[in-house]
Coordinates of C-alpha atoms and ligand atoms in Angstrom, one line a residue:
M113 CA -1.3 -47.9 -11.0
P114 CA 0.2 -45.3 -8.8
I115 CA -1.6 -42.1 -9.2
E116 CA 1.7 -40.1 -10.1
Q117 CA 1.9 -42.3 -13.3
T118 CA -1.7 -41.3 -14.5
H119 CA -2.5 -38.4 -16.9
L120 CA -3.1 -35.0 -15.4
E121 CA -6.8 -35.2 -15.9
T122 CA -6.9 -38.6 -13.8
Q123 CA -4.8 -36.8 -11.1
L124 CA -7.2 -33.9 -10.9
V125 CA -10.1 -36.3 -10.0
H126 CA -8.2 -38.8 -7.8
A127 CA -4.9 -37.4 -6.4
G128 CA -4.8 -37.0 -2.7
V129 CA -8.1 -38.7 -1.9
R130 CA -8.1 -41.1 0.9
K131 CA -11.4 -42.8 0.8
Q132 CA -10.6 -45.5 3.4
A133 CA -10.2 -42.6 6.0
F134 CA -13.9 -41.6 5.8
H135 CA -15.9 -45.0 5.4
G136 CA -15.2 -45.1 1.6
A137 CA -16.7 -41.8 1.1
A138 CA -15.8 -40.6 -2.4
V139 CA -15.8 -37.0 -1.4
T140 CA -13.9 -36.1 1.7
P141 CA -16.2 -34.4 4.2
I142 CA -15.2 -30.9 5.7
V143 CA -13.5 -31.7 8.8
R144 CA -14.1 -28.5 10.9
S145 CA -12.7 -29.7 14.3
T146 CA -9.8 -27.7 15.5
V147 CA -9.2 -30.0 18.4
F148 CA -7.8 -33.5 17.9
E149 CA -6.9 -36.2 20.6
T150 CA -3.2 -36.4 21.0
Q151 CA -1.5 -39.4 19.4
K152 CA 2.2 -39.6 18.9
V153 CA 3.6 -36.3 19.2
V154 CA 7.4 -36.0 18.5
D155 CA 7.5 -32.1 18.4
Y156 CA 5.3 -29.0 17.8
H157 CA 4.8 -29.6 14.1
D158 CA 3.3 -33.0 14.7
V159 CA 0.3 -31.6 16.8
V160 CA -2.9 -31.9 14.4
Y161 CA -4.1 -28.3 14.5
P162 CA -5.4 -26.0 11.6
R163 CA -2.6 -23.6 11.7
L164 CA -0.1 -26.3 11.3
S165 CA -1.8 -27.2 7.9
N166 CA -2.3 -30.9 8.8
L167 CA -6.0 -31.3 8.8
P168 CA -7.7 -34.0 6.4
N169 CA -8.9 -31.3 3.9
Q170 CA -5.7 -29.3 4.0
N171 CA -3.6 -32.5 3.4
E172 CA -5.9 -33.7 0.5
A173 CA -5.7 -30.5 -1.3
A174 CA -2.0 -30.1 -0.8
R175 CA -1.3 -33.6 -2.0
A176 CA -3.5 -33.0 -5.1
I177 CA -1.6 -29.8 -6.1
A178 CA 1.7 -31.5 -5.6
S179 CA 0.8 -34.3 -7.8
I180 CA -0.6 -32.1 -10.7
E181 CA 2.6 -29.9 -10.5
G182 CA 4.6 -33.1 -10.4
G183 CA 6.3 -32.2 -7.1
E184 CA 7.0 -34.4 -4.0
A185 CA 5.3 -32.2 -1.6
G186 CA 2.9 -29.5 -1.4
L187 CA 1.3 -27.0 1.1
V188 CA -1.9 -24.9 0.9
T189 CA -2.3 -21.6 2.4
A190 CA -4.8 -18.8 3.2
S191 CA -4.2 -16.7 0.0
G192 CA -1.7 -16.7 -2.8
M193 CA 0.0 -13.8 -1.1
A194 CA 0.4 -16.0 2.0
A195 CA 2.1 -18.5 -0.2
I196 CA 4.3 -16.0 -1.9
T197 CA 5.4 -14.0 1.2
T198 CA 6.0 -17.1 3.2
V199 CA 8.2 -18.7 0.5
L200 CA 10.2 -15.5 0.0
L201 CA 10.6 -14.8 3.7
S202 CA 11.7 -18.5 4.3
V203 CA 14.5 -18.1 1.4
L204 CA 15.6 -14.6 2.5
Q205 CA 15.7 -15.2 6.2
G206 CA 18.2 -13.1 7.9
G207 CA 18.2 -10.6 5.1
G208 CA 19.2 -11.3 1.7
H209 CA 18.9 -10.2 -1.8
L210 CA 16.2 -11.3 -4.3
L211 CA 16.2 -11.1 -8.2
A212 CA 12.7 -10.6 -9.4
Q213 CA 10.9 -10.1 -12.8
R214 CA 9.3 -6.7 -13.4
P215 CA 6.4 -6.1 -13.6
L216 CA 4.9 -8.7 -11.2
Y217 CA 1.4 -9.1 -9.8
G218 CA 0.9 -5.8 -7.9
A219 CA 1.1 -7.2 -4.4
S220 CA 4.0 -9.4 -5.2
Q221 CA 5.9 -6.4 -6.5
H222 CA 4.9 -4.2 -3.5
F223 CA 6.3 -7.0 -1.3
A224 CA 9.6 -7.4 -3.2
Q225 CA 10.0 -3.6 -3.5
T226 CA 8.7 -2.0 -0.4
T227 CA 8.2 -4.8 2.3
L228 CA 11.4 -6.6 1.9
P229 CA 13.7 -3.5 2.5
Q230 CA 11.5 -2.9 5.8
L231 CA 12.5 -6.3 6.9
G232 CA 16.4 -5.9 6.1
A233 CA 16.1 -7.9 2.9
R234 CA 16.0 -6.3 -0.8
A235 CA 15.2 -7.1 -4.2
S236 CA 16.6 -6.0 -7.7
F237 CA 14.4 -6.2 -10.8
I238 CA 15.5 -7.8 -14.0
D239 CA 14.2 -7.7 -17.5
V240 CA 13.4 -11.4 -18.3
R241 CA 13.6 -10.6 -22.1
N242 CA 17.3 -9.5 -21.7
P243 CA 19.2 -12.6 -20.3
D244 CA 22.5 -10.9 -20.9
S245 CA 21.6 -8.4 -18.3
W246 CA 20.9 -11.1 -15.6
S247 CA 24.3 -12.0 -14.3
G248 CA 25.2 -8.3 -13.7
A249 CA 22.4 -8.2 -11.2
V250 CA 23.4 -11.0 -9.0
K251 CA 25.1 -9.9 -5.7
A252 CA 27.1 -11.8 -3.1
D253 CA 24.1 -12.4 -1.0
T254 CA 21.6 -13.1 -3.7
R255 CA 19.6 -16.2 -2.6
A256 CA 16.7 -16.6 -5.0
I257 CA 15.1 -15.7 -8.4
Y258 CA 11.4 -15.1 -8.7
V259 CA 9.2 -14.8 -11.8
E260 CA 5.8 -15.4 -12.9
A261 CA 5.0 -18.2 -15.7
I262 CA 2.9 -15.6 -17.7
S263 CA 3.3 -12.1 -16.1
N264 CA 0.5 -10.1 -14.9
P265 CA -0.8 -7.9 -16.6
V266 CA 1.3 -7.5 -19.6
L267 CA 1.6 -11.3 -20.4
Q268 CA 5.3 -11.6 -20.7
V269 CA 6.7 -15.1 -21.0
A270 CA 10.3 -15.6 -20.0
D271 CA 12.5 -18.5 -21.4
H272 CA 11.8 -20.4 -18.2
R273 CA 14.3 -23.2 -18.9
R274 CA 17.0 -20.5 -19.2
I275 CA 15.9 -18.9 -16.0
A276 CA 16.1 -22.2 -14.1
S277 CA 19.6 -23.0 -15.4
F278 CA 20.6 -19.5 -14.7
A279 CA 19.6 -20.1 -11.1
K280 CA 21.4 -23.3 -10.8
Q281 CA 24.6 -21.9 -12.3
H282 CA 24.5 -19.1 -9.7
G283 CA 23.3 -21.2 -6.7
L284 CA 19.9 -19.4 -6.5
V285 CA 16.5 -20.9 -5.4
A286 CA 14.4 -20.8 -8.6
I287 CA 10.8 -19.7 -7.6
I288 CA 7.8 -19.2 -10.0
D289 CA 4.3 -18.1 -9.7
N290 CA 2.4 -20.7 -12.0
T291 CA -1.1 -18.9 -11.4
F292 CA -1.7 -17.7 -15.0
A293 CA -0.4 -20.8 -16.9
T294 CA -1.6 -23.5 -14.4
P295 CA 0.0 -27.1 -14.6
V296 CA -2.4 -27.9 -17.6
N297 CA -0.4 -25.6 -19.6
F298 CA 3.0 -25.5 -18.0
R299 CA 4.7 -27.6 -15.2
P300 CA 7.8 -25.5 -13.9
L301 CA 9.4 -28.3 -11.8
E302 CA 10.0 -30.2 -15.1
V303 CA 12.2 -27.3 -16.5
G304 CA 14.2 -27.1 -13.2
F305 CA 12.4 -24.7 -10.9
D306 CA 12.6 -25.5 -7.1
I307 CA 9.4 -23.9 -5.9
V308 CA 6.0 -23.4 -7.6
V309 CA 3.6 -21.0 -6.0
H310 CA -0.1 -20.4 -6.9
S311 CA -3.0 -18.1 -6.2
A312 CA -5.4 -21.1 -6.0
T313 CA -8.0 -18.2 -5.8
K314 CA -7.8 -18.1 -9.5
Y315 CA -7.7 -21.2 -11.9
L316 CA -7.0 -23.9 -9.4
N317 CA -10.3 -23.4 -7.7
G318 CA -11.8 -21.8 -10.7
H319 CA -15.2 -20.9 -9.4
S320 CA -14.6 -17.4 -7.9
D321 CA -15.7 -18.5 -4.3
V322 CA -12.3 -19.4 -2.6
C323 CA -9.3 -17.5 -1.4
A324 CA -6.2 -19.8 -1.2
G325 CA -2.7 -20.3 -2.1
A326 CA -0.3 -23.3 -2.7
V327 CA 3.4 -24.1 -2.7
V328 CA 4.9 -27.1 -4.2
G329 CA 8.3 -28.4 -4.3
S330 CA 10.7 -31.2 -2.9
Q331 CA 10.0 -32.7 0.6
E332 CA 12.9 -30.6 1.9
R333 CA 11.9 -27.3 0.4
V334 CA 8.3 -27.5 1.3
R335 CA 9.2 -28.7 4.9
A336 CA 11.3 -25.5 5.2
V337 CA 8.5 -23.4 3.9
K338 CA 5.9 -25.1 6.2
Q339 CA 8.1 -24.2 9.4
W340 CA 7.6 -20.6 8.5
L341 CA 3.9 -20.9 7.6
D342 CA 3.4 -22.6 11.0
I343 CA 4.8 -19.5 12.8
L344 CA 3.4 -16.7 10.5
G345 CA 0.0 -18.4 10.5
G346 CA -1.2 -18.1 6.9
S347 CA -2.8 -21.5 6.9
A348 CA -6.0 -22.5 4.6
D349 CA -9.3 -23.0 6.1
P350 CA -10.7 -26.6 5.7
E351 CA -13.8 -25.4 3.9
A352 CA -11.8 -23.5 1.4
C353 CA -9.6 -26.7 1.0
F354 CA -12.8 -28.7 0.4
L355 CA -14.0 -26.2 -2.3
L356 CA -10.5 -25.9 -3.8
R357 CA -10.2 -29.8 -4.1
R358 CA -13.6 -29.9 -5.7
G359 CA -12.8 -27.2 -8.2
L360 CA -9.6 -28.9 -9.1
K361 CA -11.6 -31.9 -10.6
T362 CA -12.5 -29.8 -13.7
L363 CA -9.2 -27.8 -14.1
A364 CA -8.3 -29.4 -17.3
L365 CA -11.8 -29.1 -18.7
R366 CA -11.9 -25.4 -17.8
V367 CA -8.4 -24.4 -18.8
G368 CA -8.8 -26.2 -22.1
R369 CA -11.9 -24.2 -22.9
Q370 CA -10.4 -21.0 -21.7
N371 CA -7.3 -21.6 -23.9
D372 CA -9.5 -22.0 -26.9
N373 CA -11.8 -19.1 -26.0
A374 CA -8.9 -16.8 -25.4
L375 CA -7.2 -17.5 -28.7
S376 CA -10.4 -17.0 -30.6
L377 CA -11.1 -13.8 -28.6
A378 CA -7.7 -12.5 -29.0
R379 CA -7.9 -13.0 -32.8
L380 CA -11.3 -11.2 -32.9
L381 CA -9.9 -8.3 -31.1
E382 CA -6.8 -8.1 -33.1
A383 CA -8.8 -7.8 -36.2
H384 CA -11.1 -5.0 -34.8
P385 CA -10.5 -1.5 -36.1
V386 CA -10.8 0.4 -32.6
V387 CA -8.3 -2.1 -30.9
E388 CA -4.7 -0.7 -31.1
Q389 CA -2.7 -3.7 -29.7
V390 CA -3.5 -7.2 -28.5
L391 CA -1.2 -9.0 -26.0
Y392 CA -1.8 -12.7 -26.0
P393 CA 1.1 -15.2 -26.0
G394 CA -0.8 -17.5 -28.4
L395 CA -0.8 -14.7 -31.1
E396 CA 2.1 -14.8 -33.6
S397 CA 2.2 -10.8 -33.0
H398 CA 3.3 -11.6 -29.3
P399 CA 7.0 -10.9 -28.8
D400 CA 7.3 -14.1 -26.7
H401 CA 5.2 -16.2 -28.8
P402 CA 8.0 -18.4 -30.0
V403 CA 9.2 -19.4 -26.4
A404 CA 5.6 -19.7 -25.3
R405 CA 4.8 -22.0 -28.1
E406 CA 8.0 -24.1 -27.3
Q407 CA 7.4 -24.5 -23.5
F408 CA 3.5 -24.4 -23.0
S409 CA 0.9 -26.7 -24.2
G410 CA -1.7 -24.0 -24.1
F411 CA -1.5 -20.2 -23.9
G412 CA -4.0 -19.6 -21.0
G413 CA -7.1 -17.5 -20.5
M414 CA -5.7 -14.0 -20.0
I415 CA -5.5 -11.3 -22.7
A416 CA -4.4 -7.7 -22.4
C417 CA -5.4 -5.0 -25.1
T418 CA -5.2 -1.3 -25.7
L419 CA -7.9 0.7 -27.5
R420 CA -7.3 3.5 -29.9
G421 CA -9.4 5.8 -27.7
G422 CA -7.0 5.3 -24.7
A423 CA -8.3 5.4 -21.2
E424 CA -11.6 6.9 -21.9
A425 CA -12.5 4.1 -24.5
A426 CA -11.2 1.4 -22.0
Q427 CA -13.7 2.9 -19.5
Q428 CA -16.3 2.8 -22.2
L429 CA -15.7 -0.8 -23.0
T430 CA -16.0 -1.9 -19.2
R431 CA -19.3 -0.1 -19.1
Q432 CA -20.8 -1.3 -22.5
L433 CA -20.0 -5.1 -21.9
K434 CA -23.3 -6.8 -20.9
L435 CA -22.4 -10.4 -20.3
V436 CA -18.8 -9.8 -19.3
T437 CA -18.3 -8.5 -15.7
H438 CA -16.1 -5.6 -14.7
S439 CA -13.9 -7.0 -11.9
A440 CA -10.4 -7.3 -10.9
S441 CA -10.1 -10.8 -10.3
L442 CA -9.5 -13.8 -12.7
G443 CA -9.5 -17.4 -13.5
G444 CA -13.1 -18.3 -12.8
A445 CA -15.8 -19.5 -15.1
E446 CA -17.1 -16.2 -16.1
T447 CA -15.3 -13.8 -18.4
L448 CA -14.1 -10.6 -16.5
V449 CA -12.5 -7.4 -17.7
T450 CA -10.5 -4.8 -15.6
I451 CA -8.2 -1.8 -16.1
P452 CA -5.2 -2.8 -14.2
A453 CA -3.9 0.8 -13.8
Q454 CA -7.1 1.4 -11.6
T455 CA -7.2 -2.0 -9.7
S456 CA -4.4 -4.6 -9.4
H457 CA -1.6 -2.0 -10.2
A458 CA -3.2 1.1 -8.7
G459 CA -0.6 0.8 -5.8
L460 CA 2.3 1.6 -8.1
T461 CA 3.1 5.2 -9.1
A462 CA 2.4 6.5 -12.6
A463 CA 6.0 6.4 -13.3
E464 CA 6.4 2.7 -12.2
R465 CA 3.4 1.8 -14.3
Q466 CA 4.9 3.5 -17.4
A467 CA 8.0 1.6 -16.9
A468 CA 6.1 -1.6 -16.7
G469 CA 4.1 -0.9 -19.8
I470 CA 1.0 -0.8 -17.9
G471 CA -0.8 2.2 -19.6
D472 CA -3.9 3.9 -18.3
G473 CA -5.9 2.4 -21.4
L474 CA -4.6 -1.1 -20.8
V475 CA -7.6 -3.6 -20.5
R476 CA -7.1 -7.0 -19.0
I477 CA -9.4 -9.7 -19.9
S478 CA -9.9 -13.1 -18.0
V479 CA -11.6 -15.3 -20.5
G480 CA -14.1 -17.7 -19.1
I481 CA -15.9 -20.9 -20.2
E482 CA -18.9 -19.4 -21.9
H483 CA -19.8 -20.3 -25.4
I484 CA -17.3 -18.3 -27.7
D485 CA -20.1 -17.0 -30.0
D486 CA -21.7 -15.2 -27.1
L487 CA -18.3 -13.6 -26.0
H488 CA -17.7 -12.5 -29.5
A489 CA -21.2 -10.9 -29.7
D490 CA -20.7 -9.1 -26.4
F491 CA -17.2 -7.6 -27.3
E492 CA -18.5 -6.7 -30.8
Q493 CA -21.4 -4.7 -29.4
A494 CA -19.4 -3.1 -26.7
L495 CA -16.7 -2.1 -29.1
G496 CA -19.1 -0.9 -31.7
Ligands
PLP689 C1 -4.2 -13.0 -7.6 C2 -2.8 -13.3 -7.8 C3 -1.9 -13.4 -6.6 C4 -2.3 -13.2 -5.3 O1 -3.1 -14.2 -4.8 P1 -4.3 -13.9 -3.7 O2 -4.9 -15.2 -3.7 O3 -5.2 -12.8 -4.2 O4 -3.5 -13.5 -2.5 C5 -0.5 -13.7 -6.9 N1 -0.1 -13.9 -8.2 C6 -0.8 -13.8 -9.3 C7 -0.3 -14.0 -10.6 C8 -2.1 -13.5 -9.1 O5 -3.0 -13.4 -10.2

């Protein structure tokens, strides 16, 4: 049976593995060599070399991620930002206009808002909850639209089918950051997106010990991105690829548990007297719940909430939690909390944060795979 026709769980274990290449080894060893004997080289991109992303571990991780996203081709990169910036530069080459969701992941927003203009390109920001406003933002040189499957940190969920058809209608490349949803919960290529990017540092690896990114799309689109990556140099290290491929095997198990734990914790928080508001797409109270329920098979492991005591109470919570770690990252096995105004979005001005709904007291939780009773107990004691 071709691997593409198997279930996601099966692909996570087997996709991209070429046992015959390594004496039947079930696990591909880390191939560290940066030097390979020259075989048939047609052009520069055929040379086997780490920066050209064609080593065995790079290829295997890329094939596996392409498979689980349902894309023809994939590429792994040195970080999520290497994936995002390389993709956006490749579509905006020569200076063009980008439509982007706001707010985005902090560094992505900085790139769109500040870096692109420094390079002769530019971006306009759209409110994904207001589709009637989108076409007014399209300019003659708009080349692409960029959104996040579940936006960081306020957990907005756009009608992604509508974004993709809007892109088609206006001849734009539709690009989505699927880091927060993961292909376990949502597969953007199936609703019409052209390119999927990931911070594989987060859920795809899932063990808080790798920095990597990924790009998935058609052969043609990924080839075009790779030409830029080969020159810009943001390729992934073979050891990172090995760990990433290993982490992928348990993605469905981890994300399944994180979906369950997050929904349960979100309900607990929502019912707690010191909690003012909980933002979780799986809650009926979330403004995007209907569209999230329609397009996702799970709501993910990320929660945001505000406490009645504001910024001070948020700080207090991060200090009082015992099991849960205060940290800015996300997507690992362990539950983490952070205050985005002080970490991931500290680079924005106070006014920009205000406009984006990122209050000083907003707490973001990356829910892990611990036993839910222990998470409940830790939050109960810390909020009490
Ligand atoms: C972390 C993150 C990124 C950036 O990824 P790095 O691996 O840190 O470069 C991009 N998008 C989202 C949604 C993220 O959470």
